[in-house]
Short mmCIF file of N, CA and C in Angstrom, two decimals:
data_model
loop_
_atom_site.label_atom_id
_atom_site.label_comp_id
_atom_site.label_asym_id
_atom_site.label_seq_id
_atom_site.Cartn_x
_atom_site.Cartn_y
_atom_site.Cartn_z
N MET A 291 -15.96 -21.50 6.42
CA MET A 291 -16.12 -20.67 5.24
C MET A 291 -17.07 -19.52 5.56
N LYS A 292 -16.63 -18.32 5.28
CA LYS A 292 -17.45 -17.11 5.50
C LYS A 292 -18.12 -16.71 4.20
N ARG A 293 -19.25 -16.04 4.36
CA ARG A 293 -19.91 -15.41 3.20
C ARG A 293 -19.45 -13.96 3.17
N ILE A 294 -18.84 -13.57 2.07
CA ILE A 294 -18.29 -12.23 1.93
C ILE A 294 -19.04 -11.49 0.84
N LEU A 295 -19.39 -10.26 1.12
CA LEU A 295 -19.90 -9.35 0.10
C LEU A 295 -18.78 -8.36 -0.18
N ALA A 296 -18.26 -8.39 -1.41
CA ALA A 296 -17.18 -7.50 -1.83
C ALA A 296 -17.77 -6.49 -2.80
N ILE A 297 -17.71 -5.23 -2.45
CA ILE A 297 -18.41 -4.20 -3.23
C ILE A 297 -17.52 -2.99 -3.46
N SER A 298 -17.63 -2.46 -4.66
CA SER A 298 -16.94 -1.21 -4.97
C SER A 298 -17.58 -0.57 -6.19
N SER A 299 -17.24 0.68 -6.37
CA SER A 299 -17.58 1.37 -7.60
C SER A 299 -16.63 0.87 -8.68
N SER A 300 -16.85 1.31 -9.89
CA SER A 300 -15.99 0.90 -11.00
C SER A 300 -14.67 1.66 -10.95
N GLY A 301 -13.81 1.41 -11.91
CA GLY A 301 -12.53 2.11 -12.00
C GLY A 301 -11.53 1.60 -11.00
N GLY A 302 -10.78 2.51 -10.42
CA GLY A 302 -9.72 2.14 -9.50
C GLY A 302 -10.21 1.41 -8.26
N HIS A 303 -11.40 1.75 -7.79
CA HIS A 303 -11.96 1.05 -6.63
C HIS A 303 -12.09 -0.44 -6.93
N TRP A 304 -12.64 -0.74 -8.10
CA TRP A 304 -12.82 -2.15 -8.51
C TRP A 304 -11.47 -2.82 -8.71
N GLU A 305 -10.53 -2.12 -9.34
CA GLU A 305 -9.20 -2.71 -9.57
C GLU A 305 -8.54 -3.08 -8.25
N GLN A 306 -8.67 -2.24 -7.26
CA GLN A 306 -8.09 -2.53 -5.96
C GLN A 306 -8.80 -3.71 -5.30
N LEU A 307 -10.11 -3.78 -5.45
CA LEU A 307 -10.85 -4.92 -4.91
C LEU A 307 -10.41 -6.22 -5.58
N MET A 308 -10.17 -6.16 -6.88
CA MET A 308 -9.74 -7.35 -7.60
C MET A 308 -8.34 -7.80 -7.16
N LEU A 309 -7.51 -6.87 -6.74
CA LEU A 309 -6.18 -7.24 -6.23
C LEU A 309 -6.28 -8.02 -4.91
N LEU A 310 -7.40 -7.85 -4.22
CA LEU A 310 -7.62 -8.58 -2.97
C LEU A 310 -8.32 -9.92 -3.20
N ARG A 311 -8.75 -10.16 -4.40
CA ARG A 311 -9.61 -11.29 -4.72
C ARG A 311 -9.05 -12.64 -4.26
N ASP A 312 -7.77 -12.87 -4.43
CA ASP A 312 -7.17 -14.15 -4.01
C ASP A 312 -7.33 -14.38 -2.51
N SER A 313 -7.42 -13.30 -1.75
CA SER A 313 -7.58 -13.43 -0.30
C SER A 313 -8.94 -14.02 0.07
N PHE A 314 -9.89 -13.94 -0.86
CA PHE A 314 -11.24 -14.43 -0.58
C PHE A 314 -11.46 -15.85 -1.10
N SER A 315 -10.44 -16.46 -1.67
CA SER A 315 -10.63 -17.69 -2.45
C SER A 315 -11.20 -18.86 -1.66
N THR A 316 -11.04 -18.88 -0.36
CA THR A 316 -11.57 -20.01 0.43
C THR A 316 -12.95 -19.71 1.00
N HIS A 317 -13.54 -18.62 0.53
CA HIS A 317 -14.85 -18.20 1.05
C HIS A 317 -15.87 -18.09 -0.08
N GLU A 318 -17.11 -18.01 0.31
CA GLU A 318 -18.20 -17.78 -0.64
C GLU A 318 -18.31 -16.27 -0.82
N VAL A 319 -18.11 -15.79 -2.04
CA VAL A 319 -18.04 -14.35 -2.27
C VAL A 319 -19.13 -13.90 -3.23
N VAL A 320 -19.78 -12.83 -2.89
CA VAL A 320 -20.73 -12.15 -3.77
C VAL A 320 -20.10 -10.81 -4.13
N TYR A 321 -19.94 -10.57 -5.42
CA TYR A 321 -19.34 -9.31 -5.86
C TYR A 321 -20.44 -8.35 -6.32
N VAL A 322 -20.22 -7.08 -6.02
CA VAL A 322 -21.15 -6.02 -6.43
C VAL A 322 -20.31 -4.87 -6.96
N ASN A 323 -20.70 -4.35 -8.12
CA ASN A 323 -20.03 -3.15 -8.64
C ASN A 323 -21.05 -2.27 -9.33
N THR A 324 -20.58 -1.26 -10.02
CA THR A 324 -21.49 -0.25 -10.57
C THR A 324 -21.45 -0.16 -12.09
N LEU A 325 -20.82 -1.12 -12.74
CA LEU A 325 -20.70 -1.04 -14.20
C LEU A 325 -20.99 -2.40 -14.82
N GLN A 326 -22.00 -2.45 -15.67
CA GLN A 326 -22.36 -3.68 -16.36
C GLN A 326 -21.17 -4.23 -17.14
N GLY A 327 -20.89 -5.51 -17.00
CA GLY A 327 -19.83 -6.17 -17.75
C GLY A 327 -18.46 -6.12 -17.09
N LEU A 328 -18.32 -5.31 -16.05
CA LEU A 328 -17.01 -5.16 -15.40
C LEU A 328 -16.57 -6.46 -14.73
N ALA A 329 -17.46 -7.08 -14.00
CA ALA A 329 -17.10 -8.33 -13.30
C ALA A 329 -16.76 -9.43 -14.29
N GLU A 330 -17.51 -9.48 -15.39
CA GLU A 330 -17.28 -10.52 -16.39
C GLU A 330 -15.87 -10.38 -16.98
N ARG A 331 -15.39 -9.16 -17.11
CA ARG A 331 -14.03 -8.96 -17.62
C ARG A 331 -12.99 -9.56 -16.70
N ASN A 332 -13.38 -9.74 -15.41
CA ASN A 332 -12.46 -10.35 -14.45
C ASN A 332 -12.80 -11.81 -14.19
N GLY A 333 -13.63 -12.39 -15.04
CA GLY A 333 -13.97 -13.80 -14.90
C GLY A 333 -14.99 -14.10 -13.83
N ILE A 334 -15.73 -13.10 -13.42
CA ILE A 334 -16.78 -13.28 -12.40
C ILE A 334 -18.12 -13.23 -13.13
N ASP A 335 -18.83 -14.36 -13.09
CA ASP A 335 -20.05 -14.45 -13.88
C ASP A 335 -21.32 -14.03 -13.14
N ASP A 336 -21.29 -14.07 -11.84
CA ASP A 336 -22.53 -13.86 -11.10
C ASP A 336 -22.50 -12.63 -10.18
N ALA A 337 -21.95 -11.55 -10.65
CA ALA A 337 -21.89 -10.33 -9.85
C ALA A 337 -23.16 -9.51 -10.02
N TYR A 338 -23.43 -8.70 -9.03
CA TYR A 338 -24.54 -7.77 -9.09
C TYR A 338 -24.02 -6.41 -9.54
N VAL A 339 -24.89 -5.66 -10.20
CA VAL A 339 -24.60 -4.29 -10.58
C VAL A 339 -25.63 -3.39 -9.93
N VAL A 340 -25.15 -2.36 -9.24
CA VAL A 340 -26.04 -1.38 -8.61
C VAL A 340 -25.72 -0.01 -9.21
N PRO A 341 -26.67 0.92 -9.14
CA PRO A 341 -26.39 2.25 -9.68
C PRO A 341 -25.23 2.93 -8.94
N ASP A 342 -24.36 3.56 -9.71
CA ASP A 342 -23.30 4.34 -9.08
C ASP A 342 -23.95 5.59 -8.49
N CYS A 343 -23.38 6.10 -7.45
CA CYS A 343 -23.99 7.26 -6.79
C CYS A 343 -22.93 8.02 -6.01
N ASN A 344 -23.30 9.19 -5.61
CA ASN A 344 -22.46 10.00 -4.73
C ASN A 344 -23.35 11.01 -4.02
N ARG A 345 -22.76 11.89 -3.25
CA ARG A 345 -23.55 12.84 -2.47
C ARG A 345 -24.35 13.80 -3.35
N ASN A 346 -23.99 13.93 -4.61
CA ASN A 346 -24.70 14.84 -5.51
C ASN A 346 -25.82 14.15 -6.29
N THR A 347 -26.01 12.86 -6.05
CA THR A 347 -27.05 12.12 -6.77
C THR A 347 -27.94 11.39 -5.75
N PRO A 348 -28.77 12.14 -5.02
CA PRO A 348 -29.55 11.52 -3.94
C PRO A 348 -30.53 10.46 -4.41
N LEU A 349 -31.17 10.65 -5.56
CA LEU A 349 -32.12 9.64 -6.02
C LEU A 349 -31.41 8.35 -6.42
N GLN A 350 -30.27 8.50 -7.08
CA GLN A 350 -29.49 7.30 -7.42
C GLN A 350 -28.95 6.64 -6.15
N SER A 351 -28.64 7.44 -5.15
CA SER A 351 -28.18 6.87 -3.88
C SER A 351 -29.28 6.02 -3.25
N LEU A 352 -30.52 6.51 -3.30
CA LEU A 352 -31.63 5.73 -2.75
C LEU A 352 -31.85 4.45 -3.55
N SER A 353 -31.78 4.57 -4.86
CA SER A 353 -31.93 3.38 -5.71
C SER A 353 -30.83 2.37 -5.43
N SER A 354 -29.61 2.86 -5.32
CA SER A 354 -28.48 1.98 -5.02
C SER A 354 -28.65 1.33 -3.65
N ALA A 355 -29.06 2.12 -2.66
CA ALA A 355 -29.26 1.60 -1.30
C ALA A 355 -30.32 0.50 -1.29
N TRP A 356 -31.41 0.70 -2.02
CA TRP A 356 -32.47 -0.31 -2.07
C TRP A 356 -31.95 -1.61 -2.68
N LYS A 357 -31.20 -1.50 -3.77
CA LYS A 357 -30.65 -2.71 -4.40
C LYS A 357 -29.63 -3.39 -3.50
N ILE A 358 -28.80 -2.61 -2.84
CA ILE A 358 -27.81 -3.19 -1.92
C ILE A 358 -28.52 -3.87 -0.75
N PHE A 359 -29.56 -3.24 -0.24
CA PHE A 359 -30.34 -3.84 0.86
C PHE A 359 -30.87 -5.21 0.44
N ARG A 360 -31.42 -5.29 -0.75
CA ARG A 360 -31.98 -6.56 -1.23
C ARG A 360 -30.90 -7.63 -1.41
N ILE A 361 -29.72 -7.22 -1.87
CA ILE A 361 -28.61 -8.17 -2.03
C ILE A 361 -28.16 -8.69 -0.66
N ILE A 362 -28.03 -7.79 0.29
CA ILE A 362 -27.61 -8.19 1.64
C ILE A 362 -28.68 -9.06 2.29
N LEU A 363 -29.93 -8.72 2.11
CA LEU A 363 -31.02 -9.52 2.65
C LEU A 363 -30.99 -10.93 2.07
N LYS A 364 -30.74 -11.06 0.80
CA LYS A 364 -30.71 -12.36 0.13
C LYS A 364 -29.51 -13.20 0.55
N HIS A 365 -28.33 -12.60 0.64
CA HIS A 365 -27.10 -13.37 0.86
C HIS A 365 -26.63 -13.39 2.32
N ARG A 366 -27.09 -12.47 3.13
CA ARG A 366 -26.72 -12.42 4.55
C ARG A 366 -25.21 -12.64 4.76
N PRO A 367 -24.39 -11.74 4.24
CA PRO A 367 -22.94 -11.95 4.36
C PRO A 367 -22.46 -11.84 5.81
N ASP A 368 -21.41 -12.61 6.10
CA ASP A 368 -20.76 -12.51 7.41
C ASP A 368 -19.84 -11.29 7.43
N VAL A 369 -19.27 -10.99 6.26
CA VAL A 369 -18.30 -9.90 6.15
C VAL A 369 -18.63 -9.06 4.91
N ILE A 370 -18.55 -7.76 5.06
CA ILE A 370 -18.67 -6.86 3.92
C ILE A 370 -17.37 -6.09 3.83
N ILE A 371 -16.78 -6.11 2.65
CA ILE A 371 -15.53 -5.39 2.43
C ILE A 371 -15.71 -4.48 1.23
N SER A 372 -15.20 -3.25 1.36
CA SER A 372 -15.30 -2.30 0.26
C SER A 372 -14.02 -1.49 0.13
N THR A 373 -13.71 -1.20 -1.13
CA THR A 373 -12.61 -0.29 -1.43
C THR A 373 -13.17 1.05 -1.91
N GLY A 374 -14.46 1.28 -1.73
CA GLY A 374 -15.10 2.54 -2.07
C GLY A 374 -16.00 2.41 -3.27
N ALA A 375 -16.73 3.34 -3.61
CA ALA A 375 -16.91 4.60 -2.90
C ALA A 375 -18.31 4.58 -2.26
N ALA A 376 -19.23 5.45 -2.70
CA ALA A 376 -20.52 5.60 -2.02
C ALA A 376 -21.29 4.28 -1.89
N PRO A 377 -21.43 3.46 -2.95
CA PRO A 377 -22.15 2.19 -2.75
C PRO A 377 -21.49 1.31 -1.67
N GLY A 378 -20.20 1.40 -1.53
CA GLY A 378 -19.51 0.63 -0.51
C GLY A 378 -19.87 1.06 0.89
N ILE A 379 -19.91 2.35 1.12
CA ILE A 379 -20.24 2.82 2.47
C ILE A 379 -21.71 2.56 2.76
N ILE A 380 -22.55 2.61 1.74
CA ILE A 380 -23.96 2.27 1.93
C ILE A 380 -24.07 0.79 2.34
N ALA A 381 -23.33 -0.07 1.68
CA ALA A 381 -23.36 -1.50 2.01
C ALA A 381 -22.87 -1.74 3.44
N ILE A 382 -21.84 -1.04 3.82
CA ILE A 382 -21.32 -1.21 5.19
C ILE A 382 -22.36 -0.75 6.20
N PHE A 383 -23.01 0.35 5.93
CA PHE A 383 -24.04 0.86 6.84
C PHE A 383 -25.19 -0.14 6.95
N ILE A 384 -25.69 -0.62 5.83
CA ILE A 384 -26.81 -1.57 5.85
C ILE A 384 -26.36 -2.89 6.48
N GLY A 385 -25.16 -3.33 6.14
CA GLY A 385 -24.66 -4.59 6.66
C GLY A 385 -24.58 -4.63 8.17
N ARG A 386 -24.32 -3.50 8.78
CA ARG A 386 -24.28 -3.45 10.25
C ARG A 386 -25.61 -3.87 10.87
N PHE A 387 -26.72 -3.53 10.21
CA PHE A 387 -28.04 -3.91 10.72
C PHE A 387 -28.27 -5.42 10.62
N PHE A 388 -27.52 -6.08 9.75
CA PHE A 388 -27.64 -7.52 9.58
C PHE A 388 -26.56 -8.27 10.36
N GLY A 389 -25.77 -7.57 11.12
CA GLY A 389 -24.76 -8.20 11.95
C GLY A 389 -23.47 -8.55 11.23
N ALA A 390 -23.27 -8.04 10.04
CA ALA A 390 -22.04 -8.33 9.29
C ALA A 390 -20.86 -7.57 9.89
N ARG A 391 -19.70 -8.21 9.85
CA ARG A 391 -18.45 -7.50 10.17
C ARG A 391 -18.10 -6.69 8.93
N THR A 392 -17.61 -5.50 9.12
CA THR A 392 -17.41 -4.62 7.97
C THR A 392 -15.99 -4.07 7.92
N ILE A 393 -15.49 -4.02 6.71
CA ILE A 393 -14.12 -3.54 6.48
C ILE A 393 -14.14 -2.51 5.36
N TRP A 394 -13.60 -1.36 5.65
CA TRP A 394 -13.46 -0.30 4.66
C TRP A 394 -11.98 -0.10 4.36
N ILE A 395 -11.63 -0.11 3.09
CA ILE A 395 -10.25 0.19 2.68
C ILE A 395 -10.33 1.42 1.79
N ASP A 396 -9.84 2.54 2.30
CA ASP A 396 -9.91 3.76 1.51
C ASP A 396 -8.99 3.65 0.30
N SER A 397 -9.44 4.22 -0.80
CA SER A 397 -8.70 4.10 -2.07
C SER A 397 -7.30 4.67 -1.95
N VAL A 398 -6.38 4.04 -2.66
CA VAL A 398 -5.00 4.53 -2.71
C VAL A 398 -4.95 5.92 -3.34
N ALA A 399 -5.98 6.29 -4.09
CA ALA A 399 -6.01 7.61 -4.72
C ALA A 399 -6.13 8.73 -3.70
N ASN A 400 -6.57 8.39 -2.50
CA ASN A 400 -6.75 9.41 -1.47
C ASN A 400 -5.47 9.55 -0.64
N SER A 401 -4.47 10.14 -1.24
CA SER A 401 -3.17 10.23 -0.59
C SER A 401 -3.02 11.45 0.32
N GLU A 402 -3.85 12.46 0.12
CA GLU A 402 -3.76 13.67 0.93
C GLU A 402 -4.70 13.65 2.13
N LYS A 403 -5.90 13.10 1.91
CA LYS A 403 -6.88 13.00 2.98
C LYS A 403 -7.86 11.88 2.64
N LEU A 404 -8.58 11.43 3.65
CA LEU A 404 -9.57 10.39 3.42
C LEU A 404 -10.70 10.93 2.56
N SER A 405 -11.32 10.04 1.80
CA SER A 405 -12.51 10.42 1.05
C SER A 405 -13.66 10.67 2.03
N LEU A 406 -14.74 11.28 1.55
CA LEU A 406 -15.92 11.47 2.40
C LEU A 406 -16.44 10.13 2.88
N SER A 407 -16.52 9.16 1.97
CA SER A 407 -16.97 7.82 2.36
C SER A 407 -16.00 7.21 3.37
N GLY A 408 -14.72 7.46 3.16
CA GLY A 408 -13.72 6.96 4.10
C GLY A 408 -13.88 7.56 5.49
N LYS A 409 -14.21 8.83 5.54
CA LYS A 409 -14.45 9.47 6.84
C LYS A 409 -15.69 8.88 7.51
N LEU A 410 -16.75 8.67 6.73
CA LEU A 410 -17.97 8.07 7.28
C LEU A 410 -17.70 6.66 7.77
N ALA A 411 -16.83 5.95 7.08
CA ALA A 411 -16.49 4.58 7.48
C ALA A 411 -15.92 4.54 8.89
N GLY A 412 -15.27 5.61 9.29
CA GLY A 412 -14.73 5.68 10.64
C GLY A 412 -15.81 5.57 11.71
N TYR A 413 -17.04 5.91 11.35
CA TYR A 413 -18.14 5.84 12.30
C TYR A 413 -18.90 4.52 12.25
N VAL A 414 -18.86 3.85 11.11
CA VAL A 414 -19.71 2.66 10.97
C VAL A 414 -18.96 1.35 10.72
N ALA A 415 -17.78 1.38 10.15
CA ALA A 415 -17.07 0.14 9.83
C ALA A 415 -16.37 -0.42 11.05
N HIS A 416 -16.32 -1.74 11.14
CA HIS A 416 -15.58 -2.36 12.24
C HIS A 416 -14.08 -2.13 12.07
N LEU A 417 -13.64 -2.12 10.83
CA LEU A 417 -12.23 -1.89 10.54
C LEU A 417 -12.12 -0.88 9.40
N GLN A 418 -11.42 0.19 9.65
CA GLN A 418 -11.22 1.26 8.66
C GLN A 418 -9.74 1.32 8.36
N LEU A 419 -9.40 1.11 7.10
CA LEU A 419 -7.99 1.10 6.71
C LEU A 419 -7.71 2.20 5.70
N THR A 420 -6.52 2.76 5.79
CA THR A 420 -6.01 3.67 4.78
C THR A 420 -4.79 3.02 4.15
N GLN A 421 -4.53 3.34 2.93
CA GLN A 421 -3.35 2.79 2.25
C GLN A 421 -2.16 3.72 2.35
N TRP A 422 -2.31 4.78 3.12
CA TRP A 422 -1.23 5.75 3.31
C TRP A 422 -0.91 5.84 4.80
N GLU A 423 0.32 5.53 5.15
CA GLU A 423 0.71 5.50 6.55
C GLU A 423 0.51 6.86 7.24
N HIS A 424 0.78 7.95 6.52
CA HIS A 424 0.67 9.27 7.15
C HIS A 424 -0.78 9.67 7.45
N LEU A 425 -1.76 8.96 6.90
CA LEU A 425 -3.17 9.25 7.19
C LEU A 425 -3.70 8.42 8.36
N SER A 426 -2.93 7.46 8.83
CA SER A 426 -3.39 6.65 9.97
C SER A 426 -3.11 7.40 11.26
N HIS A 427 -3.94 7.16 12.24
CA HIS A 427 -3.75 7.76 13.56
C HIS A 427 -4.60 7.02 14.58
N ASN A 428 -4.28 7.19 15.84
CA ASN A 428 -5.05 6.56 16.91
C ASN A 428 -6.50 7.03 16.85
N GLY A 429 -7.40 6.07 16.92
CA GLY A 429 -8.82 6.40 16.86
C GLY A 429 -9.32 6.63 15.44
N GLY A 430 -8.45 6.54 14.47
CA GLY A 430 -8.83 6.75 13.07
C GLY A 430 -8.46 5.54 12.24
N PRO A 431 -8.27 5.76 10.96
CA PRO A 431 -7.94 4.62 10.11
C PRO A 431 -6.57 4.04 10.46
N ARG A 432 -6.49 2.72 10.26
CA ARG A 432 -5.23 2.03 10.49
C ARG A 432 -4.53 1.83 9.16
N PHE A 433 -3.23 1.77 9.22
CA PHE A 433 -2.42 1.46 8.04
C PHE A 433 -1.92 0.03 8.17
N ALA A 434 -2.20 -0.79 7.18
CA ALA A 434 -1.73 -2.18 7.18
C ALA A 434 -1.05 -2.51 5.87
N GLY A 435 -0.61 -1.47 5.16
CA GLY A 435 0.00 -1.67 3.86
C GLY A 435 -0.91 -1.15 2.77
N ALA A 436 -0.42 -1.23 1.55
CA ALA A 436 -1.19 -0.75 0.41
C ALA A 436 -1.55 -1.93 -0.49
N VAL A 437 -2.68 -1.84 -1.13
CA VAL A 437 -3.13 -2.89 -2.05
C VAL A 437 -2.27 -2.88 -3.30
N LEU A 438 -1.93 -1.70 -3.78
CA LEU A 438 -1.11 -1.57 -4.99
C LEU A 438 0.36 -1.70 -4.67
#
């Protein structure tokens, strides 16, 4: 049994993460999102909430990073998986320092090009996936199908 940290922002990122939820059923999973009450709507009672952030909100990004660091320090996940966005890439970056295997799945909404977080994931994630076959290439994100 692996310890998994599954993290995403709210909205479509979270919906895509929830579609993967059955895949984690035999593991110990800690969920993290950015909207109070969102996890409870999906029947998850013990999820963490961190501030949502992006490149235009540096102070919130620091606050989110600090909270994510503390969650990772407490749970020491073997695997970190994210469907985006900024809090997910922050978790992947921090998780690397703790020896976690990391998986980035770029949102299906990014059909024309990878998101900024998705591009950064190419440098830090062990596995970078796109949900669009035409965005995959050698040395870049791999296509393994779409979540939706």
